[in-house]
CSV table of C-alpha atoms and ligand atoms in Angstrom, one decimal:
chain,number,residue,atom,x,y,z
D,1,MET,CA,10.8,19.9,27.4
D,2,ALA,CA,9.2,22.3,24.9
D,3,SER,CA,5.5,23.0,25.4
D,4,ILE,CA,2.5,24.7,23.9
D,5,THR,CA,-0.2,26.6,25.7
D,6,LEU,CA,-3.9,26.3,24.8
D,7,ILE,CA,-6.0,29.2,25.9
D,8,ASP,CA,-9.8,28.8,26.2
D,9,ASN,CA,-11.1,32.3,25.3
D,10,ARG,CA,-14.5,31.5,26.9
D,11,ASN,CA,-12.9,31.5,30.4
D,12,ALA,CA,-9.2,32.4,29.9
D,13,GLU,CA,-8.3,28.9,31.2
D,14,ARG,CA,-4.7,28.0,30.0
D,15,TYR,CA,-3.6,24.4,29.3
D,16,GLU,CA,0.0,23.3,28.7
D,17,PHE,CA,1.0,20.4,26.5
D,18,ASP,CA,4.4,19.0,25.7
D,19,ILE,CA,5.9,19.2,22.3
D,20,LEU,CA,7.6,15.9,21.2
D,21,HIS,CA,10.4,16.0,18.6
D,22,PRO,CA,10.8,13.5,15.8
D,23,THR,CA,14.1,12.6,14.1
D,24,LEU,CA,12.6,13.9,10.9
D,25,GLY,CA,9.4,15.8,10.1
D,26,PRO,CA,7.0,18.0,12.0
D,27,ASP,CA,7.0,18.2,15.8
D,28,VAL,CA,4.0,16.7,17.5
D,29,ILE,CA,1.8,18.1,20.3
D,30,ASP,CA,1.3,15.4,23.0
D,31,ILE,CA,-2.4,15.7,23.6
D,32,ARG,CA,-2.9,12.4,25.5
D,33,THR,CA,-4.0,14.4,28.6
D,34,LEU,CA,-6.2,16.8,26.6
D,35,TYR,CA,-9.5,15.3,27.6
D,36,LYS,CA,-8.5,14.9,31.2
D,37,LYS,CA,-7.2,18.5,31.5
D,38,THR,CA,-9.9,20.3,29.3
D,39,GLY,CA,-12.9,17.9,29.1
D,40,MET,CA,-12.6,18.4,25.3
D,41,PHE,CA,-11.7,16.2,22.3
D,42,THR,CA,-9.7,17.2,19.3
D,43,TYR,CA,-11.6,17.0,16.0
D,44,ASP,CA,-9.8,15.7,12.9
D,45,PRO,CA,-12.0,13.7,10.4
D,46,GLY,CA,-9.7,11.6,8.2
D,47,PHE,CA,-6.8,12.3,10.6
D,48,THR,CA,-5.3,14.9,8.4
D,49,SER,CA,-3.2,16.4,11.3
D,50,THR,CA,-3.0,13.4,13.7
D,51,ALA,CA,0.0,11.2,14.4
D,52,SER,CA,-1.4,7.9,15.6
D,53,CYS,CA,1.9,6.4,16.7
D,54,SER,CA,5.7,6.7,16.8
D,55,SER,CA,7.5,4.6,14.1
D,56,ASP,CA,11.0,4.2,12.8
D,57,ILE,CA,10.1,2.3,9.6
D,58,THR,CA,9.2,4.8,6.8
D,59,TYR,CA,9.5,8.5,6.5
D,60,ILE,CA,7.6,10.7,4.0
D,61,ASP,CA,8.3,14.4,3.4
D,62,GLY,CA,5.2,15.4,1.5
D,63,GLU,CA,6.4,18.9,0.7
D,64,LYS,CA,9.8,17.7,-0.7
D,65,GLY,CA,8.3,14.5,-2.3
D,66,GLN,CA,10.7,12.3,-0.3
D,67,LEU,CA,10.3,8.7,0.8
D,68,LEU,CA,12.7,6.8,3.0
D,69,TYR,CA,12.6,3.1,4.1
D,70,ARG,CA,14.6,2.8,7.3
D,71,GLY,CA,16.5,6.0,6.2
D,72,TYR,CA,17.3,4.9,2.7
D,73,GLU,CA,16.0,7.0,-0.3
D,74,ILE,CA,13.4,5.0,-2.3
D,75,SER,CA,15.2,5.9,-5.5
D,76,ASP,CA,18.4,4.3,-4.3
D,77,LEU,CA,16.6,1.2,-3.2
D,78,ALA,CA,14.5,0.9,-6.4
D,79,ASN,CA,17.5,1.4,-8.6
D,80,HIS,CA,20.2,-0.6,-6.8
D,81,LYS,CA,18.5,-3.2,-4.5
D,82,SER,CA,16.1,-6.1,-5.0
D,83,TYR,CA,12.7,-6.3,-3.5
D,84,LEU,CA,14.0,-9.0,-1.2
D,85,ASP,CA,16.8,-6.7,0.0
D,86,VAL,CA,14.0,-4.2,0.8
D,87,CYS,CA,11.9,-6.8,2.6
D,88,TYR,CA,14.9,-7.8,4.8
D,89,LEU,CA,15.6,-4.1,5.4
D,90,LEU,CA,12.0,-3.3,6.5
D,91,LEU,CA,11.8,-6.5,8.7
D,92,THR,CA,15.1,-6.1,10.4
D,93,GLY,CA,16.2,-2.5,10.1
D,94,THR,CA,19.3,-3.3,8.2
D,95,LEU,CA,20.2,-4.3,4.6
D,96,PRO,CA,21.2,-7.9,4.3
D,97,SER,CA,24.8,-9.1,3.6
D,98,THR,CA,25.2,-11.4,0.6
D,99,THR,CA,24.9,-14.5,2.9
D,100,GLN,CA,21.9,-13.1,4.8
D,101,LEU,CA,20.1,-12.4,1.5
D,102,ILE,CA,20.8,-15.9,0.2
D,103,ASP,CA,19.5,-17.4,3.4
D,104,PHE,CA,16.5,-15.1,3.5
D,105,ASP,CA,15.7,-15.9,-0.2
D,106,ASN,CA,15.9,-19.6,0.5
D,107,GLU,CA,13.7,-19.4,3.5
D,108,LEU,CA,11.0,-17.5,1.6
D,109,ARG,CA,11.2,-20.0,-1.3
D,110,LYS,CA,10.6,-22.9,1.1
D,111,ARG,CA,7.7,-21.1,2.8
D,112,SER,CA,6.0,-20.2,-0.5
D,113,PHE,CA,3.7,-23.3,-0.5
D,114,VAL,CA,0.2,-23.2,1.0
D,115,HIS,CA,-1.9,-25.9,2.6
D,116,GLU,CA,-3.8,-27.9,0.0
D,117,GLY,CA,-7.0,-26.9,1.9
D,118,ILE,CA,-6.6,-23.4,0.6
D,119,LYS,CA,-7.3,-24.7,-2.9
D,120,GLU,CA,-10.7,-26.0,-1.7
D,121,LEU,CA,-11.4,-22.5,-0.5
D,122,TYR,CA,-10.7,-21.1,-3.9
D,123,LYS,CA,-12.9,-23.7,-5.6
D,124,SER,CA,-15.8,-22.5,-3.4
D,125,PHE,CA,-15.7,-19.0,-4.8
D,126,PRO,CA,-18.2,-18.1,-7.6
D,127,ASP,CA,-16.7,-17.5,-11.1
D,128,LYS,CA,-17.2,-13.8,-10.9
D,129,ALA,CA,-15.7,-13.4,-7.4
D,130,HIS,CA,-13.7,-10.1,-7.1
D,131,PRO,CA,-10.0,-11.0,-6.8
D,132,MET,CA,-9.6,-8.7,-3.7
D,133,ALA,CA,-12.5,-10.6,-2.0
D,134,MET,CA,-10.8,-13.9,-2.8
D,135,MET,CA,-7.4,-12.6,-1.6
D,136,SER,CA,-8.6,-11.2,1.8
D,137,SER,CA,-10.6,-14.4,2.4
D,138,ALA,CA,-7.5,-16.6,1.6
D,139,VAL,CA,-5.3,-14.5,3.9
D,140,SER,CA,-7.9,-14.7,6.7
D,141,ALA,CA,-8.2,-18.4,6.1
D,142,LEU,CA,-4.5,-18.8,6.6
D,143,SER,CA,-5.1,-17.9,10.3
D,144,THR,CA,-6.9,-21.2,10.7
D,145,PHE,CA,-3.8,-23.1,9.7
D,146,TYR,CA,-1.4,-21.0,11.9
D,147,TYR,CA,-3.4,-20.6,15.2
D,148,GLU,CA,-0.1,-20.5,17.2
D,149,HIS,CA,0.4,-17.0,15.7
D,150,LEU,CA,-2.3,-15.7,18.0
D,151,THR,CA,0.0,-16.1,21.0
D,152,ILE,CA,3.3,-14.8,19.5
D,153,GLY,CA,5.6,-13.9,22.4
D,154,ASN,CA,9.0,-13.0,21.0
D,155,LYS,CA,10.9,-11.5,18.0
D,156,GLU,CA,11.9,-14.8,16.5
D,157,GLU,CA,8.3,-16.0,16.4
D,158,MET,CA,7.2,-12.7,14.9
D,159,GLN,CA,9.8,-13.0,12.2
D,160,ILE,CA,8.7,-16.5,11.3
D,161,MET,CA,5.0,-15.2,11.1
D,162,ALA,CA,6.2,-12.4,8.9
D,163,ARG,CA,8.3,-14.4,6.5
D,164,ARG,CA,5.6,-17.0,6.3
D,165,ILE,CA,3.0,-14.6,5.0
D,166,ILE,CA,5.5,-12.6,2.7
D,167,ALA,CA,6.4,-16.0,1.1
D,168,LYS,CA,2.8,-17.2,0.7
D,169,ILE,CA,1.2,-14.0,-0.6
D,170,PRO,CA,2.5,-14.3,-4.2
D,171,THR,CA,1.2,-17.9,-4.3
D,172,LEU,CA,-2.2,-16.8,-3.1
D,173,ALA,CA,-2.1,-13.9,-5.6
D,174,ALA,CA,-1.3,-16.3,-8.4
D,175,PHE,CA,-4.0,-18.7,-7.2
D,176,THR,CA,-6.5,-15.8,-7.2
D,177,TYR,CA,-5.6,-15.1,-10.8
D,178,ARG,CA,-5.8,-18.7,-11.9
D,179,ARG,CA,-9.2,-19.1,-10.1
D,180,MET,CA,-10.5,-16.0,-12.0
D,181,TYR,CA,-9.9,-17.7,-15.3
D,182,GLY,CA,-10.6,-21.3,-14.2
D,183,ILE,CA,-7.2,-22.4,-15.1
D,184,PRO,CA,-5.1,-25.0,-13.2
D,185,PHE,CA,-3.2,-23.7,-10.1
D,186,ILE,CA,0.6,-23.7,-10.6
D,187,TYR,CA,2.7,-24.5,-7.6
D,188,PRO,CA,5.8,-22.3,-6.7
D,189,ASP,CA,9.0,-23.2,-8.4
D,190,ILE,CA,11.7,-22.8,-5.7
D,191,GLU,CA,14.4,-22.6,-8.4
D,192,ARG,CA,13.1,-19.1,-9.3
D,193,SER,CA,13.5,-15.7,-7.6
D,194,PHE,CA,10.6,-14.0,-5.8
D,195,SER,CA,9.4,-11.9,-8.8
D,196,GLU,CA,10.2,-14.4,-11.5
D,197,ASN,CA,8.3,-17.1,-9.5
D,198,PHE,CA,5.2,-14.9,-9.4
D,199,LEU,CA,5.2,-14.4,-13.1
D,200,TYR,CA,5.8,-18.1,-13.5
D,201,MET,CA,2.8,-19.0,-11.4
D,202,MET,CA,0.8,-16.5,-13.3
D,203,ARG,CA,1.8,-17.7,-16.8
D,204,ALA,CA,2.8,-21.4,-16.7
D,205,TYR,CA,0.7,-24.3,-17.7
D,206,PRO,CA,1.3,-27.9,-16.7
D,207,HIS,CA,4.2,-29.1,-18.8
D,208,ALA,CA,4.5,-25.7,-20.6
D,209,GLU,CA,7.5,-23.5,-19.8
D,210,PRO,CA,6.4,-19.8,-20.0
D,211,GLU,CA,8.6,-17.0,-21.4
D,212,ILE,CA,9.7,-14.6,-18.8
D,213,SER,CA,12.3,-12.0,-19.6
D,214,GLU,CA,14.9,-10.4,-17.3
D,215,VAL,CA,13.3,-7.0,-18.1
D,216,GLU,CA,9.9,-8.1,-17.0
D,217,ILE,CA,11.4,-9.6,-13.7
D,218,ARG,CA,13.2,-6.3,-13.0
D,219,ALA,CA,10.1,-4.2,-13.8
D,220,LEU,CA,7.9,-6.2,-11.4
D,221,ASP,CA,10.6,-6.3,-8.7
D,222,THR,CA,10.8,-2.5,-8.8
D,223,ILE,CA,7.0,-2.2,-8.6
D,224,PHE,CA,7.0,-4.4,-5.5
D,225,THR,CA,9.7,-2.3,-3.9
D,226,LEU,CA,7.8,0.9,-4.6
D,227,HIS,CA,4.7,-0.5,-2.9
D,228,ALA,CA,6.5,-2.0,0.1
D,229,ASP,CA,5.5,0.5,2.8
D,230,HIS,CA,4.1,4.0,3.1
D,231,GLU,CA,3.8,4.9,6.9
D,232,GLN,CA,0.3,5.3,8.3
D,233,ASN,CA,-1.8,5.1,5.1
D,234,ALA,CA,-5.4,3.9,5.3
D,235,SER,CA,-4.7,0.2,4.9
D,236,THR,CA,-1.7,0.2,7.3
D,237,SER,CA,-3.7,2.1,9.9
D,238,THR,CA,-6.4,-0.5,9.5
D,239,VAL,CA,-3.9,-3.3,10.1
D,240,ARG,CA,-2.7,-1.5,13.2
D,241,SER,CA,-6.2,-0.9,14.4
D,242,VAL,CA,-7.2,-4.5,14.1
D,243,ALA,CA,-3.8,-5.6,15.6
D,244,SER,CA,-4.4,-3.3,18.6
D,245,THR,CA,-7.3,-5.5,19.7
D,246,GLY,CA,-5.0,-8.7,19.8
D,247,ALA,CA,-6.6,-10.3,16.8
D,248,HIS,CA,-4.7,-12.8,14.7
D,249,PRO,CA,-2.0,-11.1,12.6
D,250,TYR,CA,-3.4,-12.6,9.4
D,251,ALA,CA,-6.8,-11.3,10.3
D,252,ALA,CA,-5.3,-7.9,10.6
D,253,LEU,CA,-3.6,-8.3,7.2
D,254,SER,CA,-6.9,-9.4,5.7
D,255,ALA,CA,-8.5,-6.2,7.0
D,256,GLY,CA,-5.7,-4.2,5.4
D,257,ILE,CA,-6.3,-5.9,2.1
D,258,ASN,CA,-10.0,-4.9,2.3
D,259,ALA,CA,-9.1,-1.3,3.1
D,260,LEU,CA,-6.7,-1.2,0.1
D,261,TRP,CA,-9.5,-2.4,-2.2
D,262,GLY,CA,-11.2,1.1,-2.3
D,263,ARG,CA,-10.5,3.2,-5.4
D,264,ALA,CA,-9.5,6.1,-3.3
D,265,HIS,CA,-6.6,4.0,-2.1
D,266,GLY,CA,-5.1,0.9,-3.7
D,267,GLY,CA,-7.9,0.4,-6.1
D,268,ALA,CA,-6.8,3.6,-8.0
D,269,ASN,CA,-4.3,1.8,-10.2
D,270,GLU,CA,-7.1,-0.3,-11.8
D,271,SER,CA,-9.2,2.9,-12.2
D,272,VAL,CA,-6.3,4.8,-13.9
D,273,ILE,CA,-6.1,2.3,-16.8
D,274,ALA,CA,-10.0,2.2,-17.1
D,275,GLN,CA,-9.9,6.0,-17.1
D,276,LEU,CA,-7.2,6.2,-19.8
D,277,GLU,CA,-9.2,3.7,-21.9
D,278,LEU,CA,-12.4,5.8,-21.4
D,279,ILE,CA,-10.6,9.0,-22.5
D,280,GLY,CA,-9.5,7.0,-25.5
D,281,SER,CA,-7.5,9.7,-27.3
D,282,ILE,CA,-5.3,12.7,-26.4
D,283,ASP,CA,-7.9,14.8,-28.2
D,284,ASN,CA,-10.3,14.1,-25.4
D,285,VAL,CA,-7.9,14.8,-22.5
D,286,GLU,CA,-8.9,18.5,-22.0
D,287,THR,CA,-12.6,17.6,-21.7
D,288,PHE,CA,-11.9,15.1,-18.9
D,289,VAL,CA,-9.5,17.4,-17.1
D,290,GLU,CA,-12.2,20.0,-17.1
D,291,ARG,CA,-14.7,17.4,-15.7
D,292,ALA,CA,-12.1,16.6,-12.9
D,293,LYS,CA,-12.1,20.3,-11.9
D,294,ASP,CA,-15.9,20.6,-11.9
D,295,PRO,CA,-17.2,20.5,-8.3
D,296,ASP,CA,-20.6,19.3,-9.5
D,297,ASP,CA,-19.0,16.4,-11.4
D,298,SER,CA,-18.0,13.4,-9.4
D,299,PHE,CA,-15.3,12.5,-12.0
D,300,ARG,CA,-11.8,12.7,-10.5
D,301,LEU,CA,-8.4,12.1,-12.2
D,302,MET,CA,-7.5,8.8,-10.8
D,303,GLY,CA,-3.8,8.5,-9.9
D,304,PHE,CA,-3.7,12.2,-9.1
D,305,GLY,CA,-3.5,13.8,-5.7
D,306,HIS,CA,-2.3,12.5,-2.3
D,307,ARG,CA,-3.1,13.1,1.3
D,308,VAL,CA,0.6,13.6,2.1
D,309,TYR,CA,2.5,14.4,-1.1
D,310,LYS,CA,2.0,18.0,-2.0
D,311,ASN,CA,4.7,17.5,-4.6
D,312,PHE,CA,5.5,14.7,-7.0
D,313,ASP,CA,5.1,11.3,-5.5
D,314,PRO,CA,8.8,10.1,-5.8
D,315,ARG,CA,7.4,6.6,-6.7
D,316,ALA,CA,5.6,8.1,-9.7
D,317,ARG,CA,8.9,9.7,-10.8
D,318,ILE,CA,10.6,6.3,-10.6
D,319,LEU,CA,7.8,4.5,-12.5
D,320,SER,CA,7.7,7.3,-15.2
D,321,ALA,CA,11.5,6.9,-15.8
D,322,LEU,CA,11.2,3.1,-15.8
D,323,LEU,CA,8.4,3.3,-18.4
D,324,HIS,CA,10.6,5.4,-20.6
D,325,GLU,CA,13.5,3.1,-20.2
D,326,LEU,CA,11.6,-0.1,-20.8
D,327,LYS,CA,8.6,0.8,-22.9
D,328,ASP,CA,10.0,-0.6,-26.1
D,329,GLU,CA,11.3,-3.8,-24.5
D,330,LEU,CA,8.1,-4.3,-22.5
D,331,GLY,CA,5.8,-3.3,-25.4
D,332,VAL,CA,4.0,-0.6,-23.4
D,333,ASN,CA,0.8,0.6,-24.9
D,334,ASN,CA,2.0,3.9,-26.4
D,335,GLU,CA,-1.5,5.3,-27.0
D,336,LEU,CA,-2.4,5.0,-23.3
D,337,LEU,CA,1.1,6.3,-22.3
D,338,GLU,CA,0.6,9.4,-24.6
D,339,ILE,CA,-2.8,10.0,-23.0
D,340,ALA,CA,-1.3,9.8,-19.5
D,341,GLN,CA,1.6,12.1,-20.4
D,342,ARG,CA,-0.9,14.6,-21.9
D,343,ILE,CA,-3.0,14.5,-18.7
D,344,GLU,CA,0.2,15.1,-16.6
D,345,HIS,CA,1.3,17.9,-18.9
D,346,ILE,CA,-2.1,19.7,-18.8
D,347,ALA,CA,-2.8,19.2,-15.1
D,348,LEU,CA,0.6,20.4,-14.0
D,349,GLU,CA,0.1,23.7,-15.7
D,350,ASP,CA,-3.5,24.1,-14.6
D,351,GLU,CA,-4.3,26.5,-11.7
D,352,TYR,CA,-6.9,24.1,-10.2
D,353,PHE,CA,-4.3,21.3,-9.8
D,354,ILE,CA,-1.4,23.6,-8.9
D,355,SER,CA,-3.4,25.4,-6.2
D,356,ARG,CA,-4.4,22.1,-4.6
D,357,ASN,CA,-0.9,20.5,-5.0
D,358,LEU,CA,-2.3,17.7,-7.1
D,359,TYR,CA,0.5,15.6,-8.7
D,360,PRO,CA,0.6,12.1,-10.2
D,361,ASN,CA,0.9,9.5,-7.4
D,362,ILE,CA,2.2,5.9,-7.5
D,363,ASP,CA,-1.0,4.6,-9.2
D,364,PHE,CA,-0.8,7.0,-12.2
D,365,TYR,CA,1.9,5.0,-14.0
D,366,SER,CA,2.0,1.6,-12.4
D,367,GLY,CA,-0.9,0.2,-14.4
D,368,LEU,CA,0.8,0.9,-17.7
D,369,ILE,CA,3.8,-1.3,-16.7
D,370,LEU,CA,1.5,-4.0,-15.3
D,371,THR,CA,-0.5,-4.0,-18.5
D,372,ALA,CA,2.8,-4.5,-20.4
D,373,LEU,CA,3.5,-7.4,-18.1
D,374,LYS,CA,0.2,-9.0,-19.3
D,375,ILE,CA,-1.3,-8.6,-15.9
D,376,PRO,CA,-5.1,-7.8,-16.2
D,377,LYS,CA,-6.5,-4.6,-14.6
D,378,SER,CA,-8.5,-6.6,-12.1
D,379,MET,CA,-5.2,-8.0,-10.7
D,380,PHE,CA,-3.5,-4.5,-10.3
D,381,THR,CA,-4.6,-4.1,-6.6
D,382,ILE,CA,-3.5,-7.7,-5.9
D,383,ILE,CA,0.0,-6.7,-7.1
D,384,PHE,CA,-0.2,-3.8,-4.6
D,385,VAL,CA,-1.1,-6.4,-1.9
D,386,VAL,CA,1.9,-8.5,-2.8
D,387,GLY,CA,4.3,-5.5,-2.6
D,388,ARG,CA,2.7,-4.0,0.6
D,389,THR,CA,2.4,-7.1,2.7
D,390,VAL,CA,6.0,-6.7,4.0
D,391,GLY,CA,5.1,-3.1,5.1
D,392,TRP,CA,1.9,-4.2,6.8
D,393,VAL,CA,3.5,-7.1,8.7
D,394,THR,CA,6.5,-4.9,9.7
D,395,GLN,CA,4.2,-2.2,11.1
D,396,TRP,CA,2.3,-5.0,12.9
D,397,MET,CA,5.5,-6.2,14.6
D,398,GLU,CA,6.4,-2.6,15.5
D,399,LEU,CA,3.1,-2.2,17.2
D,400,GLN,CA,3.5,-5.4,19.2
D,401,GLU,CA,6.7,-4.0,20.7
D,402,ASP,CA,5.5,-0.4,21.2
D,403,SER,CA,5.5,0.5,24.9
D,404,GLU,CA,2.8,3.1,24.1
D,405,LYS,CA,0.6,0.5,22.4
D,406,LYS,CA,-3.1,0.9,23.3
D,407,ILE,CA,-6.3,-0.4,21.7
D,408,ALA,CA,-7.3,2.0,18.8
D,409,ARG,CA,-10.5,3.6,20.0
D,410,PRO,CA,-11.1,7.2,18.7
D,411,ARG,CA,-13.9,9.4,20.2
D,412,GLN,CA,-16.5,11.5,18.2
D,413,ARG,CA,-18.3,14.8,18.1
D,414,TYR,CA,-21.9,13.7,18.8
D,415,ILE,CA,-24.5,15.7,16.9
D,416,GLY,CA,-27.5,13.4,17.4
D,417,PRO,CA,-30.8,13.9,19.3
D,418,LEU,CA,-30.8,14.9,23.0
D,419,GLN,CA,-32.1,12.3,25.4
D,420,ARG,CA,-35.8,11.8,24.8
D,421,GLU,CA,-38.6,9.5,26.3
D,422,LEU,CA,-40.5,6.8,24.4
E,1,SDX,C1,-2.6,5.6,-2.5
E,1,SDX,O1,-2.0,7.5,2.0
E,1,SDX,C2,-1.1,6.8,1.3
E,1,SDX,O2,0.1,6.8,1.5
E,1,SDX,C3,-1.7,6.0,0.1
E,1,SDX,C4,-0.7,5.4,-0.9
E,1,SDX,C5,0.1,4.3,-0.3
E,1,SDX,O3,1.2,4.0,-0.8
E,1,SDX,O4,-0.4,3.6,0.7
E,1,SDX,O5,0.1,6.4,-1.4
E,1,SDX,C6,-1.5,4.8,-2.1
E,1,SDX,O6,-3.7,5.4,-2.1
E,1,SDX,C7,-2.4,6.7,-3.5
E,1,SDX,C8,-3.7,7.5,-3.8
E,1,SDX,C9,-4.5,6.8,-4.9
E,1,SDX,N1,-5.9,7.4,-5.0
E,1,SDX,C10,-6.1,8.1,-6.2
E,1,SDX,O7,-5.4,8.4,-7.1
E,1,SDX,C11,-7.6,8.6,-6.2
E,1,SDX,C12,-7.7,10.0,-6.7
E,1,SDX,N2,-7.1,10.9,-5.7
E,1,SDX,C13,-8.1,11.4,-4.7
E,1,SDX,O8,-9.3,10.8,-4.5
E,1,SDX,C14,-7.4,12.2,-3.5
E,1,SDX,O9,-6.4,12.9,-4.0
E,1,SDX,C15,-6.9,11.3,-2.4
E,1,SDX,C16,-7.9,10.4,-1.8
E,1,SDX,C17,-5.7,10.5,-2.8
E,1,SDX,C18,-6.4,12.3,-1.3
E,1,SDX,O10,-7.6,12.9,-0.8
E,1,SDX,P1,-7.5,14.0,0.4
E,1,SDX,O11,-6.1,14.2,0.9
E,1,SDX,O12,-8.6,13.7,1.3
E,1,SDX,O13,-7.8,15.3,-0.4
E,1,SDX,P2,-9.2,15.9,-0.7
E,1,SDX,O14,-10.1,14.8,-1.2
E,1,SDX,O15,-9.7,16.7,0.5
E,1,SDX,O16,-8.9,16.9,-2.0
E,1,SDX,C19,-8.4,18.2,-1.8
E,1,SDX,C20,-9.0,19.0,-3.0
E,1,SDX,C21,-10.5,18.8,-3.2
E,1,SDX,O17,-10.9,20.0,-3.9
E,1,SDX,P3,-11.6,21.2,-3.0
E,1,SDX,O18,-12.7,20.5,-2.2
E,1,SDX,O19,-10.5,21.8,-2.2
E,1,SDX,O20,-12.2,22.1,-4.1
E,1,SDX,O21,-8.4,18.4,-4.2
E,1,SDX,C22,-9.4,17.9,-5.0
E,1,SDX,C23,-10.6,17.7,-4.2
E,1,SDX,O22,-11.8,17.7,-5.0
E,1,SDX,N3,-8.9,16.6,-5.6
E,1,SDX,C24,-9.0,16.2,-6.8
E,1,SDX,C25,-8.3,15.0,-6.9
E,1,SDX,N4,-7.8,14.7,-5.7
E,1,SDX,C26,-8.2,15.7,-4.9
E,1,SDX,N5,-9.6,16.8,-7.9
E,1,SDX,C27,-9.5,16.1,-9.1
E,1,SDX,N6,-8.9,14.9,-9.2
E,1,SDX,C28,-8.3,14.3,-8.2
E,1,SDX,N7,-7.6,13.2,-8.3
């Protein structure tokens, strides 16, 4: 077993730690015995150099700008497979056969309805309730209808729990949208595919068939695939942390939704469009790019930068290509697209961004497509929730079966007052 030696230069003490090898990516130093051996903690605010678990779900190479789901390139999956193919792949580790996909699709369609009591919950929200607050409340409320999920004991029960929430999330997302505008809830139509059904529940009115094009269905399906999982990001780490205490899985997912809400994470997609609208013209782009570089100005280019990617986010590349391919058919706002392209062009040639490896991330382009799909900005992070739920619940299941599973309980570097008397 390879190892690394830590030398404390205060007393020349030497401490040895094993090096663990992954199948892909950096080696890890096994520091589980560090405190016992040295009496010291590691110090890593934001966990920039900390692996919190072992996982075989998703791999990211930040330097290369590579993303694999269960070993498959994200570009192959986005261009050649459906979102339901990807859900099945994440949940089981293998791509479905034609028959398996049909059965999986039918199961999700049947599970897409929610208890009528959930509608009463939505009616209790105030008119200006934020959609993410409604969504996390609704998912947490689902735990009151499925209390047997608290004592899940085997793979089959976990799969049922997972498929149940994957199927119901689009319905809750559409209910959230309908509640925001005070319009009647539309039930799922089990004759429609996953992504088509979501657009149907968003657009339909009683006795009025909405127009939904194949191009729109394909664009939304691709967006869901690109958002499906992303290793130990802030919201997934939150789901794992809550799950590590033994809380209800839907309570853990609700916590993940709340973590995703922040504009540094999933809320960035909404901020990107607001920012493009604020910039208003390509003539103003340079001014805003300079503001983003000013350390004394809190303004940041939303949709730019990433904790892991120090190259192009591969998902941004796929969305950029999709935009160019579908912009005419989808009716993409060309003015905002030109501003986005101008920002990208200027930033990618600017030393400030180059030296910090700041590239467009998934949120930089997703909002332009969602706007073309007539989805309001306030619903953008809800779309992220719909796509990411399969990742959250897959990571939850992996944690349940992890032999190294422990309650998430980091330590700290205390810098407060010494003990003192009253
Ligand atoms: C997602 O983790 C995931 O995988 C998340 C996600 C997923 O799929 O789950 O990929 C989804 O959350 C994508 C990121 C969406 N957020 C944004 O687009 C918000 C804007 N981006 C940043 O706030 C920032 O880049 C983060 C939060 C994404 C990453 O922050 P880090 O890794 O903590 O980096 P940092 O804040 O330490 O920044 C390093 C430097 C700093 O400058 P210096 O102090 O070195 O001078 O880069 C600068 C920052 O000021 N910087 C930016 C910038 N992002 C970082 N400067 C201007 N504009 C930006 N967007």
